[in-house]
CSV table of C-alpha atoms in Angstrom, one decimal:
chain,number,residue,atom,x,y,z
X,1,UNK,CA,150.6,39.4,125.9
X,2,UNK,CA,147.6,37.7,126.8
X,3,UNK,CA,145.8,37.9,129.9
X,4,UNK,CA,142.5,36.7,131.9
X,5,UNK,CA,142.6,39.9,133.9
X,6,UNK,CA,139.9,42.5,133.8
X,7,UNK,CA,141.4,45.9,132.6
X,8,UNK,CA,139.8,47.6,135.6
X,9,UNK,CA,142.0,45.2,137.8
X,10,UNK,CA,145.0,45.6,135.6
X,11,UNK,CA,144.8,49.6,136.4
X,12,UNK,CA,144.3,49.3,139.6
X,13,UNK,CA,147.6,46.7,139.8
X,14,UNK,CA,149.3,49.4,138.6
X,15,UNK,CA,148.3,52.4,140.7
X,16,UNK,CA,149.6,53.2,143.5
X,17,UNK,CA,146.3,52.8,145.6
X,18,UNK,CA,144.2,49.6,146.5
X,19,UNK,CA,147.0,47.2,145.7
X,20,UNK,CA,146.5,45.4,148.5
X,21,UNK,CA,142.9,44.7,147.5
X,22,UNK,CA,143.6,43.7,144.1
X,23,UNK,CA,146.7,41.6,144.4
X,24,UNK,CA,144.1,38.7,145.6
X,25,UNK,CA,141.9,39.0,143.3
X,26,UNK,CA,144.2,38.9,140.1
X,27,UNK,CA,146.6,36.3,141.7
X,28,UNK,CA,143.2,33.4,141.5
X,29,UNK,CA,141.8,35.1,138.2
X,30,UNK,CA,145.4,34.7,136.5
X,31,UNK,CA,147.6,32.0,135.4
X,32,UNK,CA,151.2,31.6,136.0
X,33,UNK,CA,152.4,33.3,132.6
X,34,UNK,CA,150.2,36.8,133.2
X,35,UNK,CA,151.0,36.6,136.8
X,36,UNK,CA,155.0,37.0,136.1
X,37,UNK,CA,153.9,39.3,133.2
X,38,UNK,CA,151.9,41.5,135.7
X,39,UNK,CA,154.2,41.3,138.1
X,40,UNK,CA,157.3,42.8,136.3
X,41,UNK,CA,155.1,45.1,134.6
X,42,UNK,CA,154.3,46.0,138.4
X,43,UNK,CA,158.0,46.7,139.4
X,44,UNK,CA,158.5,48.6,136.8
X,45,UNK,CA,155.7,50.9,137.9
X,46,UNK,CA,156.9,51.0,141.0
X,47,UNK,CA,160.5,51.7,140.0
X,48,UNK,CA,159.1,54.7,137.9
X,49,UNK,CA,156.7,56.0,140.4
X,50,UNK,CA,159.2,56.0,143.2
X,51,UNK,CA,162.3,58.0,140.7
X,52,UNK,CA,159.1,60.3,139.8
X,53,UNK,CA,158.1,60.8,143.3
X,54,UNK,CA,161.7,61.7,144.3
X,55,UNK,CA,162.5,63.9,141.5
X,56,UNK,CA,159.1,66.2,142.3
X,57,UNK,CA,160.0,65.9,146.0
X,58,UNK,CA,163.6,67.6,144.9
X,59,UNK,CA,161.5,70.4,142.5
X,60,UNK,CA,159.6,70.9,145.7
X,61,UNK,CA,162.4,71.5,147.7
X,62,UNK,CA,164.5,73.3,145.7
X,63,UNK,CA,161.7,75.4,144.5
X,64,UNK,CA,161.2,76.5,148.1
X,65,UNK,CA,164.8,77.1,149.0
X,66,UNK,CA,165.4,79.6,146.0
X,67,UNK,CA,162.0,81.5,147.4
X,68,UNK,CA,163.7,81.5,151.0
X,69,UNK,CA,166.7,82.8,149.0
X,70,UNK,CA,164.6,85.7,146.9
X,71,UNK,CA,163.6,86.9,150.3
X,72,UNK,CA,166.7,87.1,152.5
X,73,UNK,CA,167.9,88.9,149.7
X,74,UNK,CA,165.3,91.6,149.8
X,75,UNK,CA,165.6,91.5,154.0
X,76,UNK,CA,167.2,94.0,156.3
X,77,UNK,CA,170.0,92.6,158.3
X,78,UNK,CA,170.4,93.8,161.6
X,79,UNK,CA,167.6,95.9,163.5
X,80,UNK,CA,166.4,99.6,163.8
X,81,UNK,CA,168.6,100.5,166.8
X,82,UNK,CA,171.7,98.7,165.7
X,83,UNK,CA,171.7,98.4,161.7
X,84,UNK,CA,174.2,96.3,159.8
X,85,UNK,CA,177.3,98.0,158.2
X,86,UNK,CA,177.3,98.1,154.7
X,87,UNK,CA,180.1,95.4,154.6
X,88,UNK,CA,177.5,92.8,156.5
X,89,UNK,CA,174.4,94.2,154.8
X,90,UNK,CA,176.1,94.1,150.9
X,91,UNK,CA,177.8,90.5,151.9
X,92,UNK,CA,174.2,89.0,152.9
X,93,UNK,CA,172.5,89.8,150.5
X,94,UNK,CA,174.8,88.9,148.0
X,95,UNK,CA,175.1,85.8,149.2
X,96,UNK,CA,171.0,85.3,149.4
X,97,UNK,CA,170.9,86.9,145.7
X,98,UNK,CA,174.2,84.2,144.3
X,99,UNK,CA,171.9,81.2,146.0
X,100,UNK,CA,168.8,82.4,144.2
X,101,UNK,CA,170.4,82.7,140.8
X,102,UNK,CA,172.3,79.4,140.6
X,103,UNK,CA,169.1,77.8,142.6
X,104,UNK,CA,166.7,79.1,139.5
X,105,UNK,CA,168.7,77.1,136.8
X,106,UNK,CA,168.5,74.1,139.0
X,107,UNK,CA,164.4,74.8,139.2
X,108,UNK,CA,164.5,74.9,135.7
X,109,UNK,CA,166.3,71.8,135.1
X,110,UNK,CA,164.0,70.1,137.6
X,111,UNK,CA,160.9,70.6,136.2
X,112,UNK,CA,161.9,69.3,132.8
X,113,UNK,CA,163.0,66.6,134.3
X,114,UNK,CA,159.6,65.6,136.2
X,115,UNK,CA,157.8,66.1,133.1
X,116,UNK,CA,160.3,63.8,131.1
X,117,UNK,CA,160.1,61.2,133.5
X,118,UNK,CA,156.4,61.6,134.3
X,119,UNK,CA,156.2,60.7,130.1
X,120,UNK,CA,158.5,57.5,131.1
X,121,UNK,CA,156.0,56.5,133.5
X,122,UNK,CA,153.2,56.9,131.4
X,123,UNK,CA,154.7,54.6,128.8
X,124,UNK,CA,155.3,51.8,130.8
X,125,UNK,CA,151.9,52.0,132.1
X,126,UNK,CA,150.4,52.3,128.3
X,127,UNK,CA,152.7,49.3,127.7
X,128,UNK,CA,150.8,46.5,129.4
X,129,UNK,CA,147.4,48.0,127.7
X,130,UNK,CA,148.8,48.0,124.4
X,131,UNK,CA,149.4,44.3,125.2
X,132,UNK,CA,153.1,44.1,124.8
X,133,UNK,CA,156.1,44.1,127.2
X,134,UNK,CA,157.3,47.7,127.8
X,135,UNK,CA,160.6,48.9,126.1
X,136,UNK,CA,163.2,47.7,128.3
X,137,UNK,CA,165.5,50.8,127.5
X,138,UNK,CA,162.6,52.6,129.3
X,139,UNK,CA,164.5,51.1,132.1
X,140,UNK,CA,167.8,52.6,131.1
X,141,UNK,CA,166.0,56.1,131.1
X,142,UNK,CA,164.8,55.7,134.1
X,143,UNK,CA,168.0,54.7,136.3
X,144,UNK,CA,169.8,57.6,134.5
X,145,UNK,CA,166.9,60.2,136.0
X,146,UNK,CA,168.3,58.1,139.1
X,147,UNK,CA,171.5,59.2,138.4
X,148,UNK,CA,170.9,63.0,137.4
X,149,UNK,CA,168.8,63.0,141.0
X,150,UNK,CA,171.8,62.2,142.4
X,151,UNK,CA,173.8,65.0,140.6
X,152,UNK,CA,171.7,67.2,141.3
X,153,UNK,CA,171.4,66.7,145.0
X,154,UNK,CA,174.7,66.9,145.1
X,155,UNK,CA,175.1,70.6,143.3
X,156,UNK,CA,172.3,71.8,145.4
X,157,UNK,CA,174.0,70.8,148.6
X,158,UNK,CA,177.0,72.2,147.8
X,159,UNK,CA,175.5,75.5,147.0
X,160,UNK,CA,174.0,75.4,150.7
X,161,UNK,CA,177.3,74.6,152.1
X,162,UNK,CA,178.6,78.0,150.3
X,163,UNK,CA,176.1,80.1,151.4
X,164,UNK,CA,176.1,78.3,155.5
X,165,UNK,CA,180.2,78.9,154.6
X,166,UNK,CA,179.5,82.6,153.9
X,167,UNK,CA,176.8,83.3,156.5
X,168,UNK,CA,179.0,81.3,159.4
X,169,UNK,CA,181.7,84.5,159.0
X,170,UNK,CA,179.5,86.9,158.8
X,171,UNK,CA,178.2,86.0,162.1
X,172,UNK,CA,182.2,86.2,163.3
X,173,UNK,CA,182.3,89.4,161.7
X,174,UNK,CA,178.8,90.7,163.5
X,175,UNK,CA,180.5,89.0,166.7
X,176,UNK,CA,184.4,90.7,166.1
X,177,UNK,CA,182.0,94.1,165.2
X,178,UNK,CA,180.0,94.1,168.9
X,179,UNK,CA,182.9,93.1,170.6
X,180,UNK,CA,185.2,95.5,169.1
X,181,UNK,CA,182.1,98.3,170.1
X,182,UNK,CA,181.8,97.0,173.6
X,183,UNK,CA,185.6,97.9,173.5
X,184,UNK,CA,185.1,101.4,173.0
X,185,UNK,CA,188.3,101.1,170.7
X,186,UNK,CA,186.5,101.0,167.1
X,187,UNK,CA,186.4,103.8,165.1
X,188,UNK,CA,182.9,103.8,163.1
X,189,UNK,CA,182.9,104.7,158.9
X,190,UNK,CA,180.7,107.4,159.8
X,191,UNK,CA,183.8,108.8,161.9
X,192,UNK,CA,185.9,108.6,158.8
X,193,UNK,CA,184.2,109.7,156.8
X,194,UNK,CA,183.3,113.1,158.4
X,195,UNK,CA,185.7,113.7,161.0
X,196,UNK,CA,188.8,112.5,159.6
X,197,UNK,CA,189.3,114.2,156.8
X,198,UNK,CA,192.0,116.0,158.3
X,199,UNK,CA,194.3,113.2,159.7
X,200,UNK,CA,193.4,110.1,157.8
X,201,UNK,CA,197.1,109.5,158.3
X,202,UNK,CA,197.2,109.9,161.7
X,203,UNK,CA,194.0,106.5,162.0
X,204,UNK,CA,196.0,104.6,159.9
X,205,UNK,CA,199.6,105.1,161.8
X,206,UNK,CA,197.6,104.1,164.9
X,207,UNK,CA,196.2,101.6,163.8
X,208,UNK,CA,199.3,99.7,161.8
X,209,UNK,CA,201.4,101.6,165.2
X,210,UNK,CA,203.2,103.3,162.4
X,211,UNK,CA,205.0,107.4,162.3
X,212,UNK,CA,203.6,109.4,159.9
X,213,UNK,CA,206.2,110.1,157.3
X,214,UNK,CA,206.2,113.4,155.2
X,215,UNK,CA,207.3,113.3,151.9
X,216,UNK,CA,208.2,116.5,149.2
X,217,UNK,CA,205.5,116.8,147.0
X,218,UNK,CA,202.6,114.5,148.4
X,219,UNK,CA,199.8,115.9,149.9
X,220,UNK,CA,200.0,116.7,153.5
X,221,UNK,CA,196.1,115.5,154.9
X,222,UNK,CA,197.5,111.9,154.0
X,223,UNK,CA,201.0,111.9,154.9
X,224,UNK,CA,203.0,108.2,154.1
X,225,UNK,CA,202.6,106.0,157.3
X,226,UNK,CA,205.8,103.9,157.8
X,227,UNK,CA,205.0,100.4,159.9
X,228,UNK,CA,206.4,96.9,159.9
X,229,UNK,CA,204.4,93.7,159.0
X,230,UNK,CA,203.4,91.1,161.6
X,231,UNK,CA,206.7,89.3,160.6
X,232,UNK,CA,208.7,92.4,160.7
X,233,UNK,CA,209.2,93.1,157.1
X,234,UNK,CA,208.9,97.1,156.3
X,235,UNK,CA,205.7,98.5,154.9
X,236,UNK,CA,204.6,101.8,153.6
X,237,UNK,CA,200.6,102.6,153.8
X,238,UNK,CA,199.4,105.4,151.1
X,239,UNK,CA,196.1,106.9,152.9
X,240,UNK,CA,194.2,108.9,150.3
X,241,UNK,CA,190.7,109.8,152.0
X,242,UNK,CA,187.9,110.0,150.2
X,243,UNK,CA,184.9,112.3,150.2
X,244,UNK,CA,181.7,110.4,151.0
X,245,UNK,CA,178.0,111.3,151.1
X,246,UNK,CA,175.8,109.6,153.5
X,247,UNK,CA,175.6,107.6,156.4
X,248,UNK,CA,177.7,104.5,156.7
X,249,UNK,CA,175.6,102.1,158.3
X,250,UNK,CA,172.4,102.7,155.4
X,251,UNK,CA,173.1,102.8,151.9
X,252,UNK,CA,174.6,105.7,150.5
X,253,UNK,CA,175.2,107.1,147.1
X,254,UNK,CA,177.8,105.3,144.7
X,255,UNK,CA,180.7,105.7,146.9
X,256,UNK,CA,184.2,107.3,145.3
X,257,UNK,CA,186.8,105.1,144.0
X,258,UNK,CA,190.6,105.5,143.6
X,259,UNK,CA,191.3,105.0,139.9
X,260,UNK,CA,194.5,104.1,138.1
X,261,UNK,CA,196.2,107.8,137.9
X,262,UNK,CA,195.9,108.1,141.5
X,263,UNK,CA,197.3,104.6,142.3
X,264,UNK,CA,200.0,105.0,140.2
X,265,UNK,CA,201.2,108.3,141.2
X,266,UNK,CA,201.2,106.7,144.7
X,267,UNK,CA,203.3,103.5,143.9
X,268,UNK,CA,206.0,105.4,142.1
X,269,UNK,CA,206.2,108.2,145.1
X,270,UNK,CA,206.3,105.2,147.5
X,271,UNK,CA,209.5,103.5,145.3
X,272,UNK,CA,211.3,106.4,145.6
X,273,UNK,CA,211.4,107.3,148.7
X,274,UNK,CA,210.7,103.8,150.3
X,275,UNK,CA,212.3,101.4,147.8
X,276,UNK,CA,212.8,98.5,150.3
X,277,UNK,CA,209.0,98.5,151.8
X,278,UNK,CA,205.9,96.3,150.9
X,279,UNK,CA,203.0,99.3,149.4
X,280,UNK,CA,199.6,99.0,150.6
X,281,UNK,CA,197.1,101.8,149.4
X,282,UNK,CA,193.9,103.0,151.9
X,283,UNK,CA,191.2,104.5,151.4
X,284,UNK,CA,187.6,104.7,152.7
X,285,UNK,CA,186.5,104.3,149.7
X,286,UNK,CA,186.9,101.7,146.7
X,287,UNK,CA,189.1,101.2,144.0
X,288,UNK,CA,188.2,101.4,140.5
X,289,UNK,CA,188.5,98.1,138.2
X,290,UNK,CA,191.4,100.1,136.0
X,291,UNK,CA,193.5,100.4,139.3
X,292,UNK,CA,192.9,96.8,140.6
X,293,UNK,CA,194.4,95.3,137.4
X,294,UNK,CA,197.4,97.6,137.5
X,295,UNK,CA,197.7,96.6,141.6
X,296,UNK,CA,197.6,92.7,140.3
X,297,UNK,CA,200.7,93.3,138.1
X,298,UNK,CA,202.7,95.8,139.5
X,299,UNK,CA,202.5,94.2,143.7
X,300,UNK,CA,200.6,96.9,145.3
X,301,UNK,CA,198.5,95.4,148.2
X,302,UNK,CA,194.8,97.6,149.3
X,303,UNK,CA,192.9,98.2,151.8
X,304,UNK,CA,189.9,100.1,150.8
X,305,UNK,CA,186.4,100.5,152.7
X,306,UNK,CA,185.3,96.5,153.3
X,307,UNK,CA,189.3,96.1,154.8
X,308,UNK,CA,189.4,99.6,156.9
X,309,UNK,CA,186.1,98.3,158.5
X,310,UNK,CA,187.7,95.5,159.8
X,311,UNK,CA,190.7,97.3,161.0
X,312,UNK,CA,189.2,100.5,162.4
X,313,UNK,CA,185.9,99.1,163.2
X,314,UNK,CA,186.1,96.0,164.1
X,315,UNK,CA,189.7,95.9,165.5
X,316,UNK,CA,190.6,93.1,162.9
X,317,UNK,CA,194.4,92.3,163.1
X,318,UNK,CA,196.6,93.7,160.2
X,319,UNK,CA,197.4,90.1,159.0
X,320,UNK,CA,193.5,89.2,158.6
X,321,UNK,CA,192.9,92.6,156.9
X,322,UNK,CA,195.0,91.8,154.6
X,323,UNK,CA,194.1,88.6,153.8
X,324,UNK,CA,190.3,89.2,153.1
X,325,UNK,CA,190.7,92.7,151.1
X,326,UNK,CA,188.7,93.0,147.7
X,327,UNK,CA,191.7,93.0,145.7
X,328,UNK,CA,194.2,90.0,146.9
X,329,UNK,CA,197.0,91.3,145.3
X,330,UNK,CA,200.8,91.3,147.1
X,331,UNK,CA,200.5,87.8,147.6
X,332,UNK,CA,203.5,87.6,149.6
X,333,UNK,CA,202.6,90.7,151.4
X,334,UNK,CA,199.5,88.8,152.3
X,335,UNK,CA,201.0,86.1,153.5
């Protein structure tokens, strides 16, 4: 292509500044046929420029949003005076640390993305110097760095609708936790964990407003509790309390789990002698990954330390406790 423009005015056409100073100039210096040429050299430009723009404005954002991420993972959650339980604290910060990860590999994929299209831009631009049309499929690239904008907006924004999802209940549980305090009817993990040792049995058939049931041959500090579900079929809860080290409300050591011999001495003890009844196991602590498959196939519901905080601490209903413990297993029991 041909032109009677200067080169300095054919750059400056093209940038995004002084347009409007130039635009006069080249339209009495050119003819008709490097006018159109200049001028859809132009929109392509400014089609390029604009995706480019928009796809380092999303780097930019989502760049900052995984550093806001890093450090609400890394913060404290509640105060000196009235620290989180480990159930808010562990649920936050997983939460902040799941948004950082997934929010890196977008980062990544973003900043390859600016550079390739920033090397699209640069070709159209080097197309009207070379004195030829640009490469119409330069086009195509560009509208589908349109499209994986789009895409990506869309992942990103569902991964922030996740994490508000996750942070919304943990403000109800915060809430259900003061309110159940104010109450004076919670029963705090610290409690449990070193006062209870003797009557484990006792907290639970309160709190499911069970009897206690003895059994030959099972150990008498966490005696059977017989109850009925909110819909009045028959349960049996197995309490098996567990010794644990530390404060509740601050991190402690590795707390004890349950494993798979223990859980299935239970289950058979509680089909013998209470054939007819849903099983749920309980325990302050947590269960072991062994004991949680064989809970999955062989209908065995738990409650183990996130699901007793709910019910002793926070005065959760049974039903709810039930249907947010870490192992959903007993589906129907659940229900």
């Amino acid at each position: 292509m041909t032109t009677d423009l200067p080169k300095h005015a054919i750059q400056l056409l093209l940038s995004d500044a002084e347009r409007d100073a130039v635009l006069p100039r080249a339209a009495a210096a050119a003819g008709a046929t490097e006018l159109q040429a200049a001028f859809f050299h132009a929109s392509r430009w400014d089609m390029a420029s604009e995706i480019f723009h928009r796809l380092a404005a999303h780097l930019d954002d989502i760049a900052i949003a995984r550093d806001d991420a890093e450090q609400q993972d890394h913060a404290p959650s509640g105060s000196a005076l009235h620290p989180a339980s480990r159930h808010i604290q562990e649920v936050s910060s997983d939460a902040a640390r799941t948004l950082a990860h997934a929010l890196k590999f977008e980062v990544a994929e973003a900043a390859v993305t600016v550079e390739e299209a920033d090397r699209v831009r640069s070709q159209i631009a080097r197309g009207h110097h070379e004195a030829r049309d640009p490469d119409p499929s330069l086009l195509e690239v560009l509208i589908t760095f349109q499209h994986q904008l789009g895409a990506a907006r869309t992942r990103v924004n569902a991964l922030h609708s996740q994490n508000r999802q996750i942070l919304h209940e943990l403000a109800l549980d915060k809430q259900l936790r003061k309110q159940a305090a104010d109450t004076h009817k919670a029963v705090e993990l610290e409690a449990i964990d070193l006062h209870l040792q003797d009557d484990f049995f006792d907290l639970i058939a309160d709190l499911s407003e069970g009897i206690p049931h003895p059994v030959p041959g099972y150990d008498c500090r966490d005696q059977p509790v017989t109850a009925s579900l909110p819909d009045g079929r028959p349960v049996v809860f197995l309490p098996k309390h567990l010794p644990v080290t530390g404060h509740a409300d601050y991190r402690p050591p590795p707390l004890p789990a349950l494993g798979l011999p223990e859980v299935h001495q239970l289950s058979d003890l509680a089909r013998r002698h209470f054939p007819r009844a849903a099983i749920v196991v309980v325990t302050n602590g947590h269960f072991s990954p062994t004991a949680q498959r064989y809970a999955q196939t062989h209908d065995i519901q738990f409650i183990g330390r996130e699901g007793l905080e709910r019910w002793a601490t926070w005065c959760s209903p049974l039903h709810a406790v039930l249907g947010s413990c870490e192992t959903h297993t007993n589906a129907e029991t659940a229900q």
